[in-house]
mmCIF file of N, CA and C in Angstrom:
data_model
loop_
_atom_site.group_PDB
_atom_site.id
_atom_site.type_symbol
_atom_site.label_atom_id
_atom_site.label_comp_id
_atom_site.label_asym_id
_atom_site.label_seq_id
_atom_site.Cartn_x
_atom_site.Cartn_y
_atom_site.Cartn_z
ATOM 1 N N UNK A 1 -113.723 134.731 36.190
ATOM 2 C CA UNK A 1 -113.976 133.456 36.607
ATOM 3 C C UNK A 1 -113.034 132.389 36.151
ATOM 4 N N UNK A 2 -112.807 132.924 35.097
ATOM 5 C CA UNK A 2 -112.229 131.333 34.116
ATOM 6 C C UNK A 2 -112.920 130.678 34.275
ATOM 7 N N UNK A 3 -114.748 130.790 33.678
ATOM 8 C CA UNK A 3 -115.591 129.608 33.833
ATOM 9 C C UNK A 3 -116.342 129.819 32.472
ATOM 10 N N UNK A 4 -116.613 128.577 31.561
ATOM 11 C CA UNK A 4 -116.762 129.112 30.296
ATOM 12 C C UNK A 4 -118.066 128.957 30.044
ATOM 13 N N UNK A 5 -119.282 129.427 29.388
ATOM 14 C CA UNK A 5 -120.679 129.735 29.510
ATOM 15 C C UNK A 5 -121.200 128.575 29.766
ATOM 16 N N UNK A 6 -120.930 127.716 29.216
ATOM 17 C CA UNK A 6 -121.612 126.195 29.287
ATOM 18 C C UNK A 6 -121.029 125.525 30.215
ATOM 19 N N UNK A 7 -120.190 125.299 31.056
ATOM 20 C CA UNK A 7 -119.851 125.334 32.310
ATOM 21 C C UNK A 7 -120.921 125.894 33.424
ATOM 22 N N UNK A 8 -121.154 127.217 33.212
ATOM 23 C CA UNK A 8 -122.000 127.856 33.746
ATOM 24 C C UNK A 8 -123.420 127.725 33.568
ATOM 25 N N UNK A 9 -123.702 127.037 32.526
ATOM 26 C CA UNK A 9 -125.186 127.211 32.334
ATOM 27 C C UNK A 9 -124.949 125.457 32.891
ATOM 28 N N UNK A 10 -124.413 124.734 32.821
ATOM 29 C CA UNK A 10 -124.238 123.388 33.614
ATOM 30 C C UNK A 10 -124.366 123.796 34.538
ATOM 31 N N UNK A 11 -123.759 124.212 35.579
ATOM 32 C CA UNK A 11 -123.625 123.979 36.934
ATOM 33 C C UNK A 11 -125.140 124.871 37.515
ATOM 34 N N UNK A 12 -125.799 125.723 37.091
ATOM 35 C CA UNK A 12 -127.153 126.828 37.316
ATOM 36 C C UNK A 12 -127.685 126.039 36.874
ATOM 37 N N UNK A 13 -127.879 124.937 35.702
ATOM 38 C CA UNK A 13 -129.136 124.224 35.404
ATOM 39 C C UNK A 13 -129.000 122.807 36.757
ATOM 40 N N UNK A 14 -128.043 122.214 37.201
ATOM 41 C CA UNK A 14 -128.757 121.931 38.190
ATOM 42 C C UNK A 14 -128.948 122.308 39.340
ATOM 43 N N UNK A 15 -128.572 123.766 39.501
ATOM 44 C CA UNK A 15 -129.092 124.617 40.903
ATOM 45 C C UNK A 15 -130.957 124.500 40.503
ATOM 46 N N UNK A 16 -130.926 124.570 39.336
ATOM 47 C CA UNK A 16 -132.424 124.796 39.391
ATOM 48 C C UNK A 16 -133.188 126.175 38.604
ATOM 49 N N UNK A 17 -131.675 126.815 37.936
ATOM 50 C CA UNK A 17 -131.724 128.269 37.572
ATOM 51 C C UNK A 17 -130.956 127.352 35.930
ATOM 52 N N UNK A 18 -132.051 128.013 34.818
ATOM 53 C CA UNK A 18 -131.941 127.864 33.387
ATOM 54 C C UNK A 18 -131.539 129.581 32.823
ATOM 55 N N UNK A 19 -130.162 129.360 32.335
ATOM 56 C CA UNK A 19 -130.042 130.080 31.797
ATOM 57 C C UNK A 19 -129.100 129.456 30.270
ATOM 58 N N UNK A 20 -128.797 130.235 29.638
ATOM 59 C CA UNK A 20 -128.705 129.884 28.428
ATOM 60 C C UNK A 20 -127.015 130.502 28.138
ATOM 61 N N UNK A 21 -125.637 129.296 27.311
ATOM 62 C CA UNK A 21 -124.421 130.090 27.409
ATOM 63 C C UNK A 21 -124.796 130.219 25.806
ATOM 64 N N UNK A 22 -123.724 131.731 25.902
ATOM 65 C CA UNK A 22 -123.799 132.923 25.166
ATOM 66 C C UNK A 22 -122.518 133.814 24.541
ATOM 67 N N UNK A 23 -122.159 134.108 23.110
ATOM 68 C CA UNK A 23 -121.068 134.742 22.901
ATOM 69 C C UNK A 23 -121.157 135.786 23.545
ATOM 70 N N UNK A 24 -119.672 136.707 23.594
ATOM 71 C CA UNK A 24 -120.146 137.807 23.902
ATOM 72 C C UNK A 24 -119.021 138.606 23.349
ATOM 73 N N UNK A 25 -118.918 139.760 23.033
ATOM 74 C CA UNK A 25 -118.260 141.022 21.937
ATOM 75 C C UNK A 25 -116.765 140.106 22.131
ATOM 76 N N UNK A 26 -115.988 140.029 20.847
ATOM 77 C CA UNK A 26 -114.839 139.199 20.907
ATOM 78 C C UNK A 26 -114.294 138.735 21.916
ATOM 79 N N UNK A 27 -115.522 137.178 21.626
ATOM 80 C CA UNK A 27 -115.373 135.961 22.497
ATOM 81 C C UNK A 27 -114.175 135.359 22.127
ATOM 82 N N UNK A 28 -113.401 134.832 23.116
ATOM 83 C CA UNK A 28 -111.971 134.022 22.477
ATOM 84 C C UNK A 28 -112.702 132.185 22.514
ATOM 85 N N UNK A 29 -113.386 132.233 23.336
ATOM 86 C CA UNK A 29 -114.114 130.689 23.062
ATOM 87 C C UNK A 29 -114.917 130.842 21.987
ATOM 88 N N UNK A 30 -115.009 128.953 21.640
ATOM 89 C CA UNK A 30 -115.648 128.959 20.406
ATOM 90 C C UNK A 30 -117.292 128.734 20.290
ATOM 91 N N UNK A 31 -117.884 129.065 19.957
ATOM 92 C CA UNK A 31 -119.742 129.253 20.168
ATOM 93 C C UNK A 31 -120.184 127.938 20.481
ATOM 94 N N UNK A 32 -119.443 127.097 20.980
ATOM 95 C CA UNK A 32 -119.636 125.692 21.611
ATOM 96 C C UNK A 32 -119.566 125.776 23.036
ATOM 97 N N UNK A 33 -118.839 126.889 23.196
ATOM 98 C CA UNK A 33 -118.182 126.570 25.050
ATOM 99 C C UNK A 33 -118.706 128.133 25.411
ATOM 100 N N UNK A 34 -118.410 128.954 24.746
ATOM 101 C CA UNK A 34 -118.792 130.658 25.006
ATOM 102 C C UNK A 34 -118.310 131.205 25.638
ATOM 103 N N UNK A 35 -118.092 132.234 26.256
ATOM 104 C CA UNK A 35 -117.440 133.125 27.332
ATOM 105 C C UNK A 35 -118.470 133.761 28.076
ATOM 106 N N UNK A 36 -119.719 133.704 27.580
ATOM 107 C CA UNK A 36 -121.245 134.360 28.536
ATOM 108 C C UNK A 36 -122.431 133.076 28.903
ATOM 109 N N UNK A 37 -122.680 133.846 29.675
ATOM 110 C CA UNK A 37 -124.396 133.383 29.858
ATOM 111 C C UNK A 37 -125.432 134.327 29.332
ATOM 112 N N UNK A 38 -126.551 134.102 28.935
ATOM 113 C CA UNK A 38 -127.804 135.046 28.889
ATOM 114 C C UNK A 38 -129.082 134.339 29.997
ATOM 115 N N UNK A 39 -129.252 135.456 30.096
ATOM 116 C CA UNK A 39 -130.448 135.369 31.807
ATOM 117 C C UNK A 39 -131.546 135.727 30.723
ATOM 118 N N UNK A 40 -132.436 135.493 31.010
ATOM 119 C CA UNK A 40 -133.790 135.664 30.573
ATOM 120 C C UNK A 40 -134.777 135.958 31.644
ATOM 121 N N UNK A 41 -135.430 136.729 31.297
ATOM 122 C CA UNK A 41 -136.545 137.139 33.180
ATOM 123 C C UNK A 41 -138.165 136.770 32.481
ATOM 124 N N UNK A 42 -138.312 136.478 31.327
ATOM 125 C CA UNK A 42 -139.811 136.313 31.105
ATOM 126 C C UNK A 42 -140.279 135.360 31.833
ATOM 127 N N UNK A 43 -139.748 134.237 32.124
ATOM 128 C CA UNK A 43 -140.483 133.355 33.283
ATOM 129 C C UNK A 43 -140.776 133.791 34.888
ATOM 130 N N UNK A 44 -139.515 134.668 34.503
ATOM 131 C CA UNK A 44 -139.903 135.027 36.550
ATOM 132 C C UNK A 44 -140.715 136.421 36.564
ATOM 133 N N UNK A 45 -141.011 136.949 35.395
ATOM 134 C CA UNK A 45 -141.787 138.762 35.228
ATOM 135 C C UNK A 45 -143.184 137.823 35.374
ATOM 136 N N UNK A 46 -143.035 136.779 34.298
ATOM 137 C CA UNK A 46 -144.603 136.391 34.083
ATOM 138 C C UNK A 46 -145.022 135.709 35.312
ATOM 139 N N UNK A 47 -144.382 135.320 35.831
ATOM 140 C CA UNK A 47 -144.854 134.558 37.485
ATOM 141 C C UNK A 47 -145.195 135.975 38.567
ATOM 142 N N UNK A 48 -144.797 137.298 38.281
ATOM 143 C CA UNK A 48 -145.156 138.000 38.887
ATOM 144 C C UNK A 48 -144.013 138.580 39.633
ATOM 145 N N UNK A 49 -142.600 138.082 39.481
ATOM 146 C CA UNK A 49 -141.839 138.711 40.188
ATOM 147 C C UNK A 49 -141.201 139.697 39.741
ATOM 148 N N UNK A 50 -140.066 140.815 40.946
ATOM 149 C CA UNK A 50 -140.141 141.746 40.753
ATOM 150 C C UNK A 50 -138.303 141.611 41.313
ATOM 151 N N UNK A 51 -138.245 143.342 41.609
ATOM 152 C CA UNK A 51 -137.194 143.185 41.983
ATOM 153 C C UNK A 51 -136.402 142.401 43.217
ATOM 154 N N UNK A 52 -137.424 142.417 44.435
ATOM 155 C CA UNK A 52 -136.545 141.625 45.683
ATOM 156 C C UNK A 52 -136.188 139.914 45.219
ATOM 157 N N UNK A 53 -137.631 139.706 44.461
ATOM 158 C CA UNK A 53 -137.048 138.260 43.447
ATOM 159 C C UNK A 53 -136.080 138.090 42.530
ATOM 160 N N UNK A 54 -135.360 138.997 41.980
ATOM 161 C CA UNK A 54 -134.512 139.208 40.671
ATOM 162 C C UNK A 54 -132.891 139.095 41.930
ATOM 163 N N UNK A 55 -133.280 139.482 43.231
ATOM 164 C CA UNK A 55 -131.679 139.836 43.991
ATOM 165 C C UNK A 55 -131.771 138.501 44.363
ATOM 166 N N UNK A 56 -132.714 137.917 44.902
ATOM 167 C CA UNK A 56 -132.164 136.445 45.290
ATOM 168 C C UNK A 56 -131.564 135.625 44.375
ATOM 169 N N UNK A 57 -132.349 135.891 42.900
ATOM 170 C CA UNK A 57 -131.727 135.084 42.105
ATOM 171 C C UNK A 57 -130.284 134.946 41.879
ATOM 172 N N UNK A 58 -130.232 136.416 41.859
ATOM 173 C CA UNK A 58 -129.199 136.955 41.231
ATOM 174 C C UNK A 58 -127.719 136.476 42.709
ATOM 175 N N UNK A 59 -128.358 136.701 43.395
ATOM 176 C CA UNK A 59 -127.070 136.291 44.653
ATOM 177 C C UNK A 59 -127.336 134.616 44.611
ATOM 178 N N UNK A 60 -128.109 133.751 44.282
ATOM 179 C CA UNK A 60 -127.981 132.278 43.920
ATOM 180 C C UNK A 60 -127.001 132.020 42.526
ATOM 181 N N UNK A 61 -127.348 133.156 41.517
ATOM 182 C CA UNK A 61 -126.072 133.109 40.534
ATOM 183 C C UNK A 61 -124.994 133.143 40.882
ATOM 184 N N UNK A 62 -124.804 134.567 41.857
ATOM 185 C CA UNK A 62 -123.357 134.329 42.243
ATOM 186 C C UNK A 62 -122.548 133.399 43.614
ATOM 187 N N UNK A 63 -123.628 132.738 44.287
ATOM 188 C CA UNK A 63 -122.589 131.899 45.172
ATOM 189 C C UNK A 63 -122.810 130.418 43.669
ATOM 190 N N UNK A 64 -123.777 129.784 43.142
ATOM 191 C CA UNK A 64 -122.900 128.761 42.154
ATOM 192 C C UNK A 64 -121.721 128.924 41.216
ATOM 193 N N UNK A 65 -121.224 130.352 41.248
ATOM 194 C CA UNK A 65 -120.331 131.083 40.103
ATOM 195 C C UNK A 65 -119.265 130.281 40.871
ATOM 196 N N UNK A 66 -119.298 131.298 42.219
ATOM 197 C CA UNK A 66 -118.133 131.402 43.022
ATOM 198 C C UNK A 66 -117.858 130.212 43.781
ATOM 199 N N UNK A 67 -118.200 128.814 43.372
ATOM 200 C CA UNK A 67 -118.155 128.060 43.546
ATOM 201 C C UNK A 67 -118.717 126.828 42.856
ATOM 202 N N UNK A 68 -118.181 126.866 41.706
ATOM 203 C CA UNK A 68 -118.889 126.170 40.988
ATOM 204 C C UNK A 68 -118.974 123.987 40.865
ATOM 205 N N UNK A 69 -117.762 123.915 40.944
ATOM 206 C CA UNK A 69 -117.987 122.714 41.747
ATOM 207 C C UNK A 69 -118.926 121.822 42.594
ATOM 208 N N UNK A 70 -119.224 123.093 43.889
ATOM 209 C CA UNK A 70 -120.092 122.637 44.881
ATOM 210 C C UNK A 70 -121.246 122.153 44.611
ATOM 211 N N UNK A 71 -121.134 120.945 44.819
ATOM 212 C CA UNK A 71 -122.938 120.371 44.702
ATOM 213 C C UNK A 71 -124.185 120.789 45.654
ATOM 214 N N UNK A 72 -122.931 120.969 46.675
ATOM 215 C CA UNK A 72 -123.923 121.451 48.453
ATOM 216 C C UNK A 72 -124.824 122.531 47.872
ATOM 217 N N UNK A 73 -123.813 123.810 47.237
ATOM 218 C CA UNK A 73 -124.156 124.862 47.169
ATOM 219 C C UNK A 73 -124.990 124.753 45.811
ATOM 220 N N UNK A 74 -125.398 123.953 44.819
ATOM 221 C CA UNK A 74 -125.925 123.981 43.929
ATOM 222 C C UNK A 74 -127.424 123.324 43.998
ATOM 223 N N UNK A 75 -127.442 122.069 45.161
ATOM 224 C CA UNK A 75 -128.770 121.735 45.945
ATOM 225 C C UNK A 75 -129.852 122.413 46.989
ATOM 226 N N UNK A 76 -128.517 123.172 47.392
ATOM 227 C CA UNK A 76 -129.441 124.188 48.610
ATOM 228 C C UNK A 76 -129.662 125.372 47.777
ATOM 229 N N UNK A 77 -129.615 125.452 46.462
ATOM 230 C CA UNK A 77 -130.110 126.662 45.698
ATOM 231 C C UNK A 77 -131.020 126.387 45.045
ATOM 232 N N UNK A 78 -131.134 124.697 44.528
ATOM 233 C CA UNK A 78 -131.983 124.846 43.854
ATOM 234 C C UNK A 78 -133.037 124.713 45.092
ATOM 235 N N UNK A 79 -133.088 124.237 46.216
ATOM 236 C CA UNK A 79 -133.948 124.110 47.094
ATOM 237 C C UNK A 79 -134.745 125.071 47.164
ATOM 238 N N UNK A 80 -134.304 126.306 47.433
ATOM 239 C CA UNK A 80 -134.487 127.976 47.706
ATOM 240 C C UNK A 80 -135.260 128.254 46.244
ATOM 241 N N UNK A 81 -134.372 128.018 45.077
ATOM 242 C CA UNK A 81 -135.427 127.878 43.885
ATOM 243 C C UNK A 81 -136.726 127.845 43.589
ATOM 244 N N UNK A 82 -136.465 126.051 44.383
ATOM 245 C CA UNK A 82 -137.974 125.373 44.090
ATOM 246 C C UNK A 82 -139.143 126.165 45.312
ATOM 247 N N UNK A 83 -138.793 126.793 46.624
ATOM 248 C CA UNK A 83 -139.628 127.679 47.646
ATOM 249 C C UNK A 83 -139.773 128.698 46.746
ATOM 250 N N UNK A 84 -139.287 129.222 46.118
ATOM 251 C CA UNK A 84 -139.406 130.829 45.986
ATOM 252 C C UNK A 84 -140.688 130.960 44.865
ATOM 253 N N UNK A 85 -140.501 129.620 43.838
ATOM 254 C CA UNK A 85 -141.578 129.359 42.581
ATOM 255 C C UNK A 85 -142.817 129.081 43.080
ATOM 256 N N UNK A 86 -142.747 127.980 43.751
ATOM 257 C CA UNK A 86 -143.957 127.758 44.493
ATOM 258 C C UNK A 86 -144.989 128.898 45.145
ATOM 259 N N UNK A 87 -144.513 129.971 45.653
ATOM 260 C CA UNK A 87 -144.852 131.017 46.029
ATOM 261 C C UNK A 87 -145.758 132.055 44.314
ATOM 262 N N UNK A 88 -145.229 131.449 43.404
ATOM 263 C CA UNK A 88 -145.388 132.251 42.194
ATOM 264 C C UNK A 88 -145.577 131.661 40.934
ATOM 265 N N UNK A 89 -147.296 130.721 41.080
ATOM 266 C CA UNK A 89 -147.504 130.008 40.107
ATOM 267 C C UNK A 89 -147.290 130.484 38.640
ATOM 268 N N UNK A 90 -147.200 129.912 38.314
ATOM 269 C CA UNK A 90 -147.185 130.282 36.360
ATOM 270 C C UNK A 90 -148.805 130.637 36.121
ATOM 271 N N UNK A 91 -149.555 132.338 35.847
ATOM 272 C CA UNK A 91 -150.334 132.436 35.384
ATOM 273 C C UNK A 91 -151.397 131.375 34.461
#
């Protein structure tokens, strides 16, 4: 997609999804930009989310990264994510 990990992490953060920029094997980007992201699942599994919720989250990530500059998509995803987490309170 020609997106750096830094760009992807920033766009996803704007959409309410927190990931970390991360280097990948044979990365051509600097460690400050990176070519990849790391998606942690501890916060979603702790809340009791399962496969169905991860499919939603994965779809939202793809939506944001497919049109990384589209603020409307980011806001739509942020609202949907907010609604999802309200159903899964932190124990």
